[in-house]
């Protein structure tokens, strides 16, 4: 099962306690379902949990049953349909949609309470929502064929403290989120706190892995720098030895040269500790830079 399927399964575990919330949730389902008109309600879903929730939801919200509950071809999908004119008229009356109007609208009269707003969003997500697996990315969207509904949903979410974005995809109007924190908050609000926690855990794992990778890359880069510096220093020492200059240098420079040749893999700090007496990293670095400068001068002569 996908992460989106798990979210919908968790959402469907919530009890249908208040009639007002059932009506709000059912209206969310209708505005984001496959077809909702005066001629027909048609809801197609692959979610077994949502399939089991639909009948009691519509009974609680409208006191009616579906005229059809079938399988459209064995693909795991189920169709729920209402075609009875009296049932459709009853739904339109409760949801306060205008049969003669040019477009569908959200009935804000059903969404005065916070729990009803959350129920409406839950219904919209169950019917027309999806969310990306947090291991792959952060994206939650709600898709409807009704432009006015999409715009009104954005206004509703803004009023609730969210900052959604809008897009159009073919005949669908999309309200979506890309911020992981907003997705976590929304999932928690509509009744999926376990899924929200899973998203937070996935984000924490990503941050941990990225932190480890950064440290590993940093350490690897430091090792590369140490190796490159050691190679340059050893080459300089060889130039000075071949030119007969090395033995004429001060004891401190000769000691630095000897330690570097004998310990090509050590860092400056480790080499500095081997000096007799031990010196600071900066002191040893100065000596090795002096050897490199002398080798270049020797090659130019």
CSV table of C-alpha atoms in Angstrom, one decimal:
chain,number,residue,atom,x,y,z
A,1,UNK,CA,0.0,0.0,0.0
A,2,UNK,CA,1.1,3.6,-0.7
A,3,UNK,CA,1.5,6.3,1.9
A,4,UNK,CA,-1.6,8.0,0.6
A,5,UNK,CA,-3.6,4.8,1.1
A,6,UNK,CA,-2.3,4.5,4.6
A,7,UNK,CA,-3.4,8.1,5.3
A,8,UNK,CA,-6.9,7.4,4.0
A,9,UNK,CA,-7.1,4.2,6.1
A,10,UNK,CA,-6.2,6.2,9.2
A,11,UNK,CA,-8.7,8.9,8.4
A,12,UNK,CA,-11.5,6.4,8.1
A,13,UNK,CA,-10.9,5.0,11.6
A,14,UNK,CA,-12.4,8.1,13.0
A,15,UNK,CA,-16.0,7.7,14.4
A,16,UNK,CA,-19.0,9.5,12.8
A,17,UNK,CA,-20.1,11.1,16.1
A,18,UNK,CA,-21.7,14.4,15.1
A,19,UNK,CA,-24.2,14.8,12.4
A,20,UNK,CA,-23.0,18.3,11.5
A,21,UNK,CA,-19.5,16.9,10.9
A,22,UNK,CA,-20.9,14.0,8.9
A,23,UNK,CA,-22.7,16.5,6.7
A,24,UNK,CA,-19.5,18.6,6.3
A,25,UNK,CA,-17.4,15.6,5.5
A,26,UNK,CA,-20.0,14.3,3.0
A,27,UNK,CA,-20.1,17.7,1.3
A,28,UNK,CA,-16.3,17.6,1.0
A,29,UNK,CA,-16.5,14.1,-0.6
A,30,UNK,CA,-19.2,15.3,-3.1
A,31,UNK,CA,-17.3,18.5,-4.2
A,32,UNK,CA,-14.1,16.4,-4.8
A,33,UNK,CA,-15.6,13.2,-6.2
A,34,UNK,CA,-15.7,12.0,-9.8
A,35,UNK,CA,-19.2,13.4,-10.6
A,36,UNK,CA,-21.7,15.5,-8.7
A,37,UNK,CA,-24.7,17.0,-10.5
A,38,UNK,CA,-28.5,17.1,-10.4
A,39,UNK,CA,-28.5,13.9,-12.5
A,40,UNK,CA,-26.0,11.8,-10.6
A,41,UNK,CA,-23.5,11.4,-7.8
A,42,UNK,CA,-20.6,9.1,-8.8
A,43,UNK,CA,-17.7,8.3,-6.4
A,44,UNK,CA,-14.9,6.0,-7.6
A,45,UNK,CA,-12.4,4.8,-5.0
A,46,UNK,CA,-9.6,2.2,-4.7
A,47,UNK,CA,-9.5,2.6,-0.9
A,48,UNK,CA,-11.1,-0.3,0.9
A,49,UNK,CA,-11.4,1.8,4.1
A,50,UNK,CA,-13.1,4.7,2.3
A,51,UNK,CA,-15.4,2.2,0.6
A,52,UNK,CA,-16.5,0.9,4.0
A,53,UNK,CA,-16.9,4.5,5.3
A,54,UNK,CA,-19.1,5.9,2.5
A,55,UNK,CA,-22.4,4.1,3.2
A,56,UNK,CA,-22.5,4.9,7.0
A,57,UNK,CA,-21.3,8.5,6.2
A,58,UNK,CA,-24.1,9.2,3.8
A,59,UNK,CA,-26.6,7.6,6.0
A,60,UNK,CA,-25.4,9.7,9.0
A,61,UNK,CA,-25.3,12.9,6.9
A,62,UNK,CA,-28.3,12.6,4.7
A,63,UNK,CA,-30.3,9.6,5.9
A,64,UNK,CA,-30.1,7.8,2.6
A,65,UNK,CA,-28.3,4.9,0.9
A,66,UNK,CA,-26.4,4.6,-2.5
A,67,UNK,CA,-28.3,3.3,-5.5
A,68,UNK,CA,-25.2,1.5,-6.8
A,69,UNK,CA,-22.2,0.0,-5.1
A,70,UNK,CA,-20.2,-2.0,-7.7
A,71,UNK,CA,-16.9,-3.0,-9.1
A,72,UNK,CA,-16.1,-1.3,-12.5
A,73,UNK,CA,-13.8,-3.9,-13.8
A,74,UNK,CA,-11.9,-5.8,-11.2
A,75,UNK,CA,-9.1,-3.3,-10.8
A,76,UNK,CA,-9.7,-2.9,-7.1
A,77,UNK,CA,-11.9,0.2,-7.6
A,78,UNK,CA,-15.5,0.5,-6.5
A,79,UNK,CA,-18.2,2.8,-7.7
A,80,UNK,CA,-20.8,4.4,-5.5
A,81,UNK,CA,-23.6,6.1,-7.3
A,82,UNK,CA,-26.9,7.9,-6.6
A,83,UNK,CA,-29.3,8.5,-9.4
A,84,UNK,CA,-32.7,8.8,-7.6
A,85,UNK,CA,-34.0,12.4,-8.2
A,86,UNK,CA,-35.5,12.6,-4.7
A,87,UNK,CA,-32.2,11.6,-3.0
A,88,UNK,CA,-30.2,14.0,-5.2
A,89,UNK,CA,-32.6,16.9,-4.4
A,90,UNK,CA,-32.3,16.1,-0.7
A,91,UNK,CA,-28.5,16.2,-0.9
A,92,UNK,CA,-28.6,19.5,-2.8
A,93,UNK,CA,-31.0,20.9,-0.2
A,94,UNK,CA,-28.8,20.1,2.8
A,95,UNK,CA,-25.6,21.2,1.1
A,96,UNK,CA,-27.3,24.4,0.0
A,97,UNK,CA,-26.1,24.2,-3.6
A,98,UNK,CA,-28.1,26.3,-6.1
A,99,UNK,CA,-29.5,24.0,-8.8
A,100,UNK,CA,-29.9,26.9,-11.1
A,101,UNK,CA,-26.5,28.4,-10.4
A,102,UNK,CA,-23.6,28.2,-12.9
A,103,UNK,CA,-21.1,26.6,-10.5
A,104,UNK,CA,-20.7,24.6,-7.4
A,105,UNK,CA,-19.7,26.3,-4.2
A,106,UNK,CA,-18.7,25.4,-0.7
A,107,UNK,CA,-21.5,25.9,1.8
A,108,UNK,CA,-19.7,27.9,4.5
A,109,UNK,CA,-22.9,27.7,6.6
A,110,UNK,CA,-22.0,24.1,7.4
A,111,UNK,CA,-18.4,25.0,8.4
A,112,UNK,CA,-18.9,27.5,11.2
A,113,UNK,CA,-17.2,25.3,13.8
A,114,UNK,CA,-13.6,24.2,13.6
A,115,UNK,CA,-14.4,20.5,13.8
A,116,UNK,CA,-16.8,20.8,10.9
A,117,UNK,CA,-14.1,22.5,8.8
A,118,UNK,CA,-11.7,19.8,9.6
A,119,UNK,CA,-14.4,17.2,8.7
A,120,UNK,CA,-14.9,18.9,5.3
A,121,UNK,CA,-11.2,18.8,4.6
A,122,UNK,CA,-11.1,15.1,5.6
A,123,UNK,CA,-13.9,14.4,3.1
A,124,UNK,CA,-12.2,16.4,0.4
A,125,UNK,CA,-9.0,14.5,0.9
A,126,UNK,CA,-10.6,11.1,1.0
A,127,UNK,CA,-12.4,11.8,-2.3
A,128,UNK,CA,-9.9,13.9,-4.2
A,129,UNK,CA,-6.7,14.0,-2.2
A,130,UNK,CA,-3.2,12.5,-2.5
A,131,UNK,CA,0.0,12.8,-0.6
A,132,UNK,CA,3.6,11.8,-1.6
A,133,UNK,CA,5.6,9.2,0.3
A,134,UNK,CA,7.7,11.4,2.7
A,135,UNK,CA,10.7,9.2,1.8
A,136,UNK,CA,10.6,10.6,-1.7
A,137,UNK,CA,9.4,14.2,-1.1
A,138,UNK,CA,6.7,16.5,0.4
A,139,UNK,CA,3.6,17.1,-1.6
A,140,UNK,CA,-0.1,17.0,-0.6
A,141,UNK,CA,-2.8,18.1,-3.0
A,142,UNK,CA,-6.6,18.2,-3.3
A,143,UNK,CA,-8.0,18.1,-6.9
A,144,UNK,CA,-11.5,19.1,-8.0
A,145,UNK,CA,-13.2,19.8,-11.3
A,146,UNK,CA,-14.9,22.9,-9.9
A,147,UNK,CA,-12.9,26.1,-10.1
A,148,UNK,CA,-15.0,28.1,-7.7
A,149,UNK,CA,-14.7,25.3,-5.1
A,150,UNK,CA,-10.9,25.3,-5.4
A,151,UNK,CA,-10.7,29.1,-4.9
A,152,UNK,CA,-13.1,28.9,-1.9
A,153,UNK,CA,-11.0,26.1,-0.4
A,154,UNK,CA,-7.9,28.2,-0.7
A,155,UNK,CA,-9.8,31.0,1.2
A,156,UNK,CA,-10.9,28.6,3.8
A,157,UNK,CA,-7.4,27.2,4.4
A,158,UNK,CA,-6.0,30.7,4.6
A,159,UNK,CA,-8.6,31.5,7.2
A,160,UNK,CA,-7.5,28.4,9.1
A,161,UNK,CA,-3.9,29.5,9.1
A,162,UNK,CA,-2.5,27.6,6.2
A,163,UNK,CA,-0.7,28.9,3.1
A,164,UNK,CA,-1.7,26.7,0.2
A,165,UNK,CA,-0.7,27.1,-3.5
A,166,UNK,CA,-2.9,26.7,-6.5
A,167,UNK,CA,-2.4,25.1,-9.9
A,168,UNK,CA,-4.4,23.7,-12.9
A,169,UNK,CA,-3.8,20.2,-14.3
A,170,UNK,CA,-6.0,19.4,-17.4
A,171,UNK,CA,-9.6,19.8,-16.2
A,172,UNK,CA,-8.7,19.8,-12.5
A,173,UNK,CA,-8.0,22.6,-10.1
A,174,UNK,CA,-5.4,21.8,-7.6
A,175,UNK,CA,-4.8,23.1,-4.1
A,176,UNK,CA,-1.5,21.9,-2.8
A,177,UNK,CA,1.2,22.1,-0.2
A,178,UNK,CA,5.0,21.6,-0.5
A,179,UNK,CA,6.0,22.5,3.0
A,180,UNK,CA,6.5,19.4,5.3
A,181,UNK,CA,5.3,21.4,8.4
A,182,UNK,CA,2.0,22.4,6.7
A,183,UNK,CA,1.4,18.9,5.6
A,184,UNK,CA,2.0,17.6,9.1
A,185,UNK,CA,-0.3,20.1,10.6
A,186,UNK,CA,-3.1,19.4,8.0
A,187,UNK,CA,-2.9,15.6,8.4
A,188,UNK,CA,-3.1,16.0,12.2
A,189,UNK,CA,-6.1,18.4,12.0
A,190,UNK,CA,-8.1,16.1,9.7
A,191,UNK,CA,-7.5,13.0,11.8
A,192,UNK,CA,-4.3,11.4,10.7
A,193,UNK,CA,-1.7,12.1,13.5
A,194,UNK,CA,0.1,8.8,13.0
A,195,UNK,CA,0.7,9.6,9.4
A,196,UNK,CA,1.9,13.1,10.4
A,197,UNK,CA,4.3,11.5,12.8
A,198,UNK,CA,5.6,9.2,10.1
A,199,UNK,CA,6.3,12.2,7.9
A,200,UNK,CA,8.1,13.9,10.8
A,201,UNK,CA,10.2,10.8,11.4
A,202,UNK,CA,11.1,10.5,7.7
A,203,UNK,CA,12.1,14.1,7.7
A,204,UNK,CA,14.3,13.6,10.8
A,205,UNK,CA,16.0,10.6,9.1
A,206,UNK,CA,16.7,12.6,6.0
A,207,UNK,CA,18.2,15.4,8.1
A,208,UNK,CA,20.4,12.9,10.0
A,209,UNK,CA,21.5,11.2,6.8
A,210,UNK,CA,22.3,14.5,5.2
A,211,UNK,CA,24.3,15.6,8.2
A,212,UNK,CA,26.3,12.4,8.2
A,213,UNK,CA,26.9,12.7,4.5
A,214,UNK,CA,28.1,16.3,4.9
A,215,UNK,CA,30.5,15.3,7.7
A,216,UNK,CA,31.8,12.3,5.6
A,217,UNK,CA,32.3,14.6,2.6
A,218,UNK,CA,34.0,17.2,4.7
A,219,UNK,CA,36.3,14.6,6.2
A,220,UNK,CA,37.1,13.2,2.8
A,221,UNK,CA,37.8,16.7,1.5
A,222,UNK,CA,40.2,17.3,4.4
A,223,UNK,CA,41.9,14.0,3.8
A,224,UNK,CA,42.4,14.9,0.1
A,225,UNK,CA,43.8,18.3,1.1
A,226,UNK,CA,46.2,16.6,3.6
A,227,UNK,CA,47.4,14.1,0.9
A,228,UNK,CA,47.9,16.9,-1.7
A,229,UNK,CA,49.8,19.0,0.8
A,230,UNK,CA,52.0,16.1,1.9
A,231,UNK,CA,52.8,15.2,-1.7
A,232,UNK,CA,53.8,18.8,-2.4
A,233,UNK,CA,56.0,18.9,0.7
A,234,UNK,CA,57.7,15.6,-0.1
A,235,UNK,CA,58.4,16.7,-3.6
A,236,UNK,CA,60.0,19.9,-2.3
A,237,UNK,CA,62.1,18.0,0.1
A,238,UNK,CA,63.4,15.7,-2.7
A,239,UNK,CA,64.3,18.7,-4.8
A,240,UNK,CA,66.3,20.2,-1.9
A,241,UNK,CA,68.1,16.8,-1.3
A,242,UNK,CA,69.0,16.3,-4.9
A,243,UNK,CA,70.4,19.9,-5.1
A,244,UNK,CA,72.4,19.3,-1.9
A,245,UNK,CA,70.6,22.1,-0.1
A,246,UNK,CA,68.8,20.0,2.5
A,247,UNK,CA,71.9,19.3,4.7
A,248,UNK,CA,72.7,23.0,4.8
A,249,UNK,CA,69.4,24.0,6.4
A,250,UNK,CA,68.7,24.8,10.0
A,251,UNK,CA,68.0,21.9,12.4
A,252,UNK,CA,64.3,22.9,12.7
A,253,UNK,CA,63.8,22.7,8.9
A,254,UNK,CA,65.7,19.4,8.6
A,255,UNK,CA,63.6,18.0,11.4
A,256,UNK,CA,60.4,19.1,9.6
A,257,UNK,CA,61.6,17.5,6.4
A,258,UNK,CA,62.5,14.2,8.1
A,259,UNK,CA,59.2,13.9,9.9
A,260,UNK,CA,57.2,14.6,6.7
A,261,UNK,CA,59.2,12.0,4.7
A,262,UNK,CA,58.8,9.4,7.4
A,263,UNK,CA,55.1,10.1,8.0
A,264,UNK,CA,53.5,11.0,4.7
A,265,UNK,CA,50.0,10.1,6.0
A,266,UNK,CA,49.9,12.3,9.1
A,267,UNK,CA,48.2,15.6,9.4
A,268,UNK,CA,50.1,18.8,10.4
A,269,UNK,CA,48.7,18.5,14.0
A,270,UNK,CA,50.0,15.0,14.3
A,271,UNK,CA,53.4,15.9,12.9
A,272,UNK,CA,53.7,18.9,15.2
A,273,UNK,CA,53.3,16.6,18.2
A,274,UNK,CA,56.2,14.5,17.0
A,275,UNK,CA,58.6,17.4,17.0
A,276,UNK,CA,61.2,17.5,19.7
A,277,UNK,CA,60.1,19.5,21.6
A,278,UNK,CA,56.5,19.5,20.2
A,279,UNK,CA,55.5,22.7,18.4
A,280,UNK,CA,52.2,24.2,17.3
A,281,UNK,CA,50.5,23.3,14.1
A,282,UNK,CA,51.1,26.9,12.7
A,283,UNK,CA,54.8,26.6,13.5
A,284,UNK,CA,55.3,23.4,11.7
A,285,UNK,CA,53.2,24.7,8.8
A,286,UNK,CA,55.5,27.7,8.5
A,287,UNK,CA,58.5,25.4,8.3
A,288,UNK,CA,57.1,23.2,5.6
A,289,UNK,CA,56.0,26.3,3.6
A,290,UNK,CA,59.6,27.5,3.9
A,291,UNK,CA,60.9,24.2,2.5
A,292,UNK,CA,58.5,24.5,-0.5
A,293,UNK,CA,59.6,28.1,-1.1
A,294,UNK,CA,63.3,27.1,-1.0
A,295,UNK,CA,62.7,24.2,-3.4
A,296,UNK,CA,61.0,26.6,-5.9
A,297,UNK,CA,63.9,29.0,-5.5
A,298,UNK,CA,66.4,26.2,-6.1
A,299,UNK,CA,64.6,25.0,-9.2
A,300,UNK,CA,64.7,28.6,-10.7
A,301,UNK,CA,68.5,28.9,-10.1
